[in-house]
Short mmCIF file of C-alpha atoms in Angstrom, two decimals:
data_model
loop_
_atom_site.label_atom_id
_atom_site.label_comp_id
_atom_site.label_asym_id
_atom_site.label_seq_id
_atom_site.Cartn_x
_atom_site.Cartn_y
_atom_site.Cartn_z
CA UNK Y 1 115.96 139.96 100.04
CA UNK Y 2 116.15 137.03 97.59
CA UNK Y 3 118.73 135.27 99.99
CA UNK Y 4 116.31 135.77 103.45
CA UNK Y 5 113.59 134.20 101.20
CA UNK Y 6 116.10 130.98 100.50
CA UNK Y 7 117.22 130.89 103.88
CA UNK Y 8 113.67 130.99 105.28
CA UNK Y 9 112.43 128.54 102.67
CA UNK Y 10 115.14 126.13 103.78
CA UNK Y 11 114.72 126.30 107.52
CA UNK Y 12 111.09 125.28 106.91
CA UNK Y 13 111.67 122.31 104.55
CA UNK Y 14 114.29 121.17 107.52
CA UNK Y 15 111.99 121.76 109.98
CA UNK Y 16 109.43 120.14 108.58
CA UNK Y 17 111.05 117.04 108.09
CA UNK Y 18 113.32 117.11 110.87
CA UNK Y 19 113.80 114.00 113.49
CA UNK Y 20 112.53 114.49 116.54
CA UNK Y 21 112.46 112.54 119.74
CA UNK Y 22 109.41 111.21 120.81
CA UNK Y 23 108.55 113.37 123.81
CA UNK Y 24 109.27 116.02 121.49
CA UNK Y 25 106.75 114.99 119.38
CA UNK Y 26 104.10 114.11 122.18
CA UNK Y 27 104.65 117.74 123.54
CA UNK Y 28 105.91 120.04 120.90
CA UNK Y 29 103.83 118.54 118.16
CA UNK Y 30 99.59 118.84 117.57
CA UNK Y 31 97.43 116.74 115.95
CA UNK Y 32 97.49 117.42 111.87
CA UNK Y 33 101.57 117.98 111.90
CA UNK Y 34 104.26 115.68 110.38
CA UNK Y 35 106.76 114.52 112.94
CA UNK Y 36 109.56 111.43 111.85
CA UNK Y 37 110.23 109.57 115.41
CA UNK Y 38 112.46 107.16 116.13
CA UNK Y 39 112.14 103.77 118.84
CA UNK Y 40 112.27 100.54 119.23
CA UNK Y 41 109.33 98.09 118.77
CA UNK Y 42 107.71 96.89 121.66
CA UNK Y 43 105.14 94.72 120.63
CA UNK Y 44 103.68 92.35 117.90
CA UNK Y 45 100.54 91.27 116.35
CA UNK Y 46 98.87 90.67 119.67
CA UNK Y 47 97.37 94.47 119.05
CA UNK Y 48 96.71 93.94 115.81
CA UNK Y 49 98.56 96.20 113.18
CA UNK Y 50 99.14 99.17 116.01
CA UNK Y 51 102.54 98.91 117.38
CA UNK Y 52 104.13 100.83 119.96
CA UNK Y 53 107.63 102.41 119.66
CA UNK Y 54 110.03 103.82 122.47
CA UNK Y 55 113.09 105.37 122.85
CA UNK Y 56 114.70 106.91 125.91
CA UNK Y 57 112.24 109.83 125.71
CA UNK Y 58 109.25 108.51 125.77
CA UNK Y 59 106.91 105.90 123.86
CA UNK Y 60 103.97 106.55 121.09
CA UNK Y 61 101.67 104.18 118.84
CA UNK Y 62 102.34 103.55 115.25
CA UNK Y 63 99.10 103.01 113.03
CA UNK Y 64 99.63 101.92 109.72
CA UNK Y 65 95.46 101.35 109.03
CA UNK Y 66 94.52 97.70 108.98
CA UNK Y 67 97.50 96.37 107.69
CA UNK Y 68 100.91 97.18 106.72
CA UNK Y 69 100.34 96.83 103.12
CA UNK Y 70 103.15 98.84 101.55
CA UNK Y 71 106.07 98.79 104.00
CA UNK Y 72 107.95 95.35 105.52
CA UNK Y 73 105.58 94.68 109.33
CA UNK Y 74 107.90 95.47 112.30
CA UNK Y 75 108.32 92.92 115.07
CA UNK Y 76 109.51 93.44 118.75
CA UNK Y 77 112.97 94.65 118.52
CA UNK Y 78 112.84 96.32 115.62
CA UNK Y 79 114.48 99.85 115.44
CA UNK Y 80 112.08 101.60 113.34
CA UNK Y 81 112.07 105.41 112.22
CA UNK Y 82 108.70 106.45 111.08
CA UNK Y 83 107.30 109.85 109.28
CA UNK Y 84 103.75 110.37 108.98
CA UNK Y 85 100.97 112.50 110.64
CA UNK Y 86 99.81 112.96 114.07
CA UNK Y 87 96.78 111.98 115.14
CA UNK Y 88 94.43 111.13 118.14
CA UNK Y 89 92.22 107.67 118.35
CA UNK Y 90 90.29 107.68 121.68
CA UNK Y 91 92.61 109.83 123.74
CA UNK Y 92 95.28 107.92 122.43
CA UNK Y 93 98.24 109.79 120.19
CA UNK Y 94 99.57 107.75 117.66
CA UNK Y 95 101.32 108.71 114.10
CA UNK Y 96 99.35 107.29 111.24
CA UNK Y 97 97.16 106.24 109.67
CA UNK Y 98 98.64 108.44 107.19
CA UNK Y 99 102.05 106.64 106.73
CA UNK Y 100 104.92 108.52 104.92
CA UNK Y 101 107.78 106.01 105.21
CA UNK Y 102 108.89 103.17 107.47
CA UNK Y 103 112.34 102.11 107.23
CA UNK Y 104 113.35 99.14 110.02
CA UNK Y 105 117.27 100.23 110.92
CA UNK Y 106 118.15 97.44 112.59
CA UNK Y 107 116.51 94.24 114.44
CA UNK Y 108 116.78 92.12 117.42
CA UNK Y 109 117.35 95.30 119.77
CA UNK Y 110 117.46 95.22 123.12
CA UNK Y 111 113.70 96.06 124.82
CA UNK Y 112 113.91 99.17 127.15
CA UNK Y 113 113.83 98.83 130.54
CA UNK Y 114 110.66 97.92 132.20
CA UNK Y 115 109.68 100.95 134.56
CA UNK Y 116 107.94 99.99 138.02
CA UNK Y 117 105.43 101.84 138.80
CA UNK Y 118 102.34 102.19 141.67
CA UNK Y 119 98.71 102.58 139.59
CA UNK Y 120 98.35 106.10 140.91
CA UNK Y 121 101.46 106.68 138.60
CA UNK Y 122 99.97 105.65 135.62
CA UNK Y 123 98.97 108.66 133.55
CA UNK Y 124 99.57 110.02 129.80
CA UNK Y 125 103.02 110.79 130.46
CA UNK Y 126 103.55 106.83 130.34
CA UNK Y 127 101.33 106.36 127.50
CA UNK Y 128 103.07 103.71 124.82
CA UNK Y 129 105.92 102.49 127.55
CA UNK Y 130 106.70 99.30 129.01
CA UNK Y 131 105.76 99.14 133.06
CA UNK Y 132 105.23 97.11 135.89
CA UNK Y 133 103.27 97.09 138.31
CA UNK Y 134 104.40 94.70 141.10
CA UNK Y 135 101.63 92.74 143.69
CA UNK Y 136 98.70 92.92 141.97
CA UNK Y 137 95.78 91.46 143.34
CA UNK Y 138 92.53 91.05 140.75
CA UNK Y 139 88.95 91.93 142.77
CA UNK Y 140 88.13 88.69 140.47
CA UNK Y 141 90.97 86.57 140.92
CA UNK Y 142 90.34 83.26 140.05
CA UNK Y 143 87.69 83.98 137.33
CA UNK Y 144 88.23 83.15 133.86
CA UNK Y 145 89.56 86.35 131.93
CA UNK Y 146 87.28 87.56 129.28
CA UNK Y 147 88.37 89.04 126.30
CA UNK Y 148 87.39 92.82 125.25
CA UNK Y 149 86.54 93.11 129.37
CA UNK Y 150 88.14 95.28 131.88
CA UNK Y 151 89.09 93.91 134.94
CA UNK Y 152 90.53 96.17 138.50
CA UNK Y 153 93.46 95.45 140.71
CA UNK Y 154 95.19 96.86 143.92
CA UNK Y 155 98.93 97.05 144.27
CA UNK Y 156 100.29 98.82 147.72
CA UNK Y 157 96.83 99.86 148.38
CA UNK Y 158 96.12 101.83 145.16
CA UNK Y 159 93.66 100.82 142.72
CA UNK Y 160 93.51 100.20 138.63
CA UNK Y 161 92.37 99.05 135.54
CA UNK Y 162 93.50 96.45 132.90
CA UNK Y 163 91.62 96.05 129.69
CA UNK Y 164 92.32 92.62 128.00
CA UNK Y 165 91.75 92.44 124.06
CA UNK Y 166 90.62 89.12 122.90
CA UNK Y 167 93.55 88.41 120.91
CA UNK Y 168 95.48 88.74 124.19
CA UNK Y 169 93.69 85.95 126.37
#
């Protein structure tokens, strides 16, 4: 008996700490739970301290709260591996604001691959990647773009929505 209750003990401090993938932890994971994800870095200050990670799995949001105060501020390119809670801002799943650890592996990686897409496409399951969407055409085009504003486009006769922070125009 005193052996199951090591073994079982052990299983859970692996589990709970284990590395997962991030569709793993998008799918396998709720809100509340620890998860340590891997990616690379797909974007800088523009977004403010939120950056987005991928890997060939999938792609989440990294919030360290306002600042990274604490651990070295990735930039695009960075391989980062991150452990910290899972939690949901506005639909959106990210890990943080409660931060374990950030350790940057390696830099100046390779982005992934840019994913073309149609806007009926677009849906959670591509939440945090890199896409394109090819032939857009703005129902404003020509007006200046205002930041914090939303603005729709067609592309092969489907219809979408951009939002533009102001740090972005």
């Amino acid at each position: 008996m005193k052996y199951f209750i090591s073994a079982v003990i052990t299983f859970m401090a692996i589990q709970g700490f284990a590395q997962t993938d991030i569709l793993d932890a998008r799918t396998n994971y709720s809100v509340g739970q620890t998860v340590t994800v891997t990616g690379v870095v797909t974007n800088g200050e523009s977004l403010g301290s939120v950056r987005y990670i991928q890997d060939s799995s999938g792609g989440i949001a990294i919030y360290p709260g306002t600042t990274w105060d604490g651990f070295d501020d990735p930039q695009i390119g960075d391989e980062i591996t991150v452990t910290g809670e899972l939690t949901e801002y506005n639909g959106l799943l990210e890990v943080g604001s409660d931060l374990d650890t950030v350790t940057i592996n390696s830099s100046d990686n390779d982005l992934p691959e840019l994913q073309v897409l149609n806007p009926d496409a677009l849906g959670e399951g591509q939440e945090g990647e890199l896409v394109q969407i090819e032939g857009c055409f703005f129902d404003n085009g020509g007006v200046e773009i205002q930041g914090n504003s939303t603005y729709s486009y067609t592309s092969d006769g489907e219809t979408g929505l951009v939002y533009f922070r102001t740090s972005n125009t």
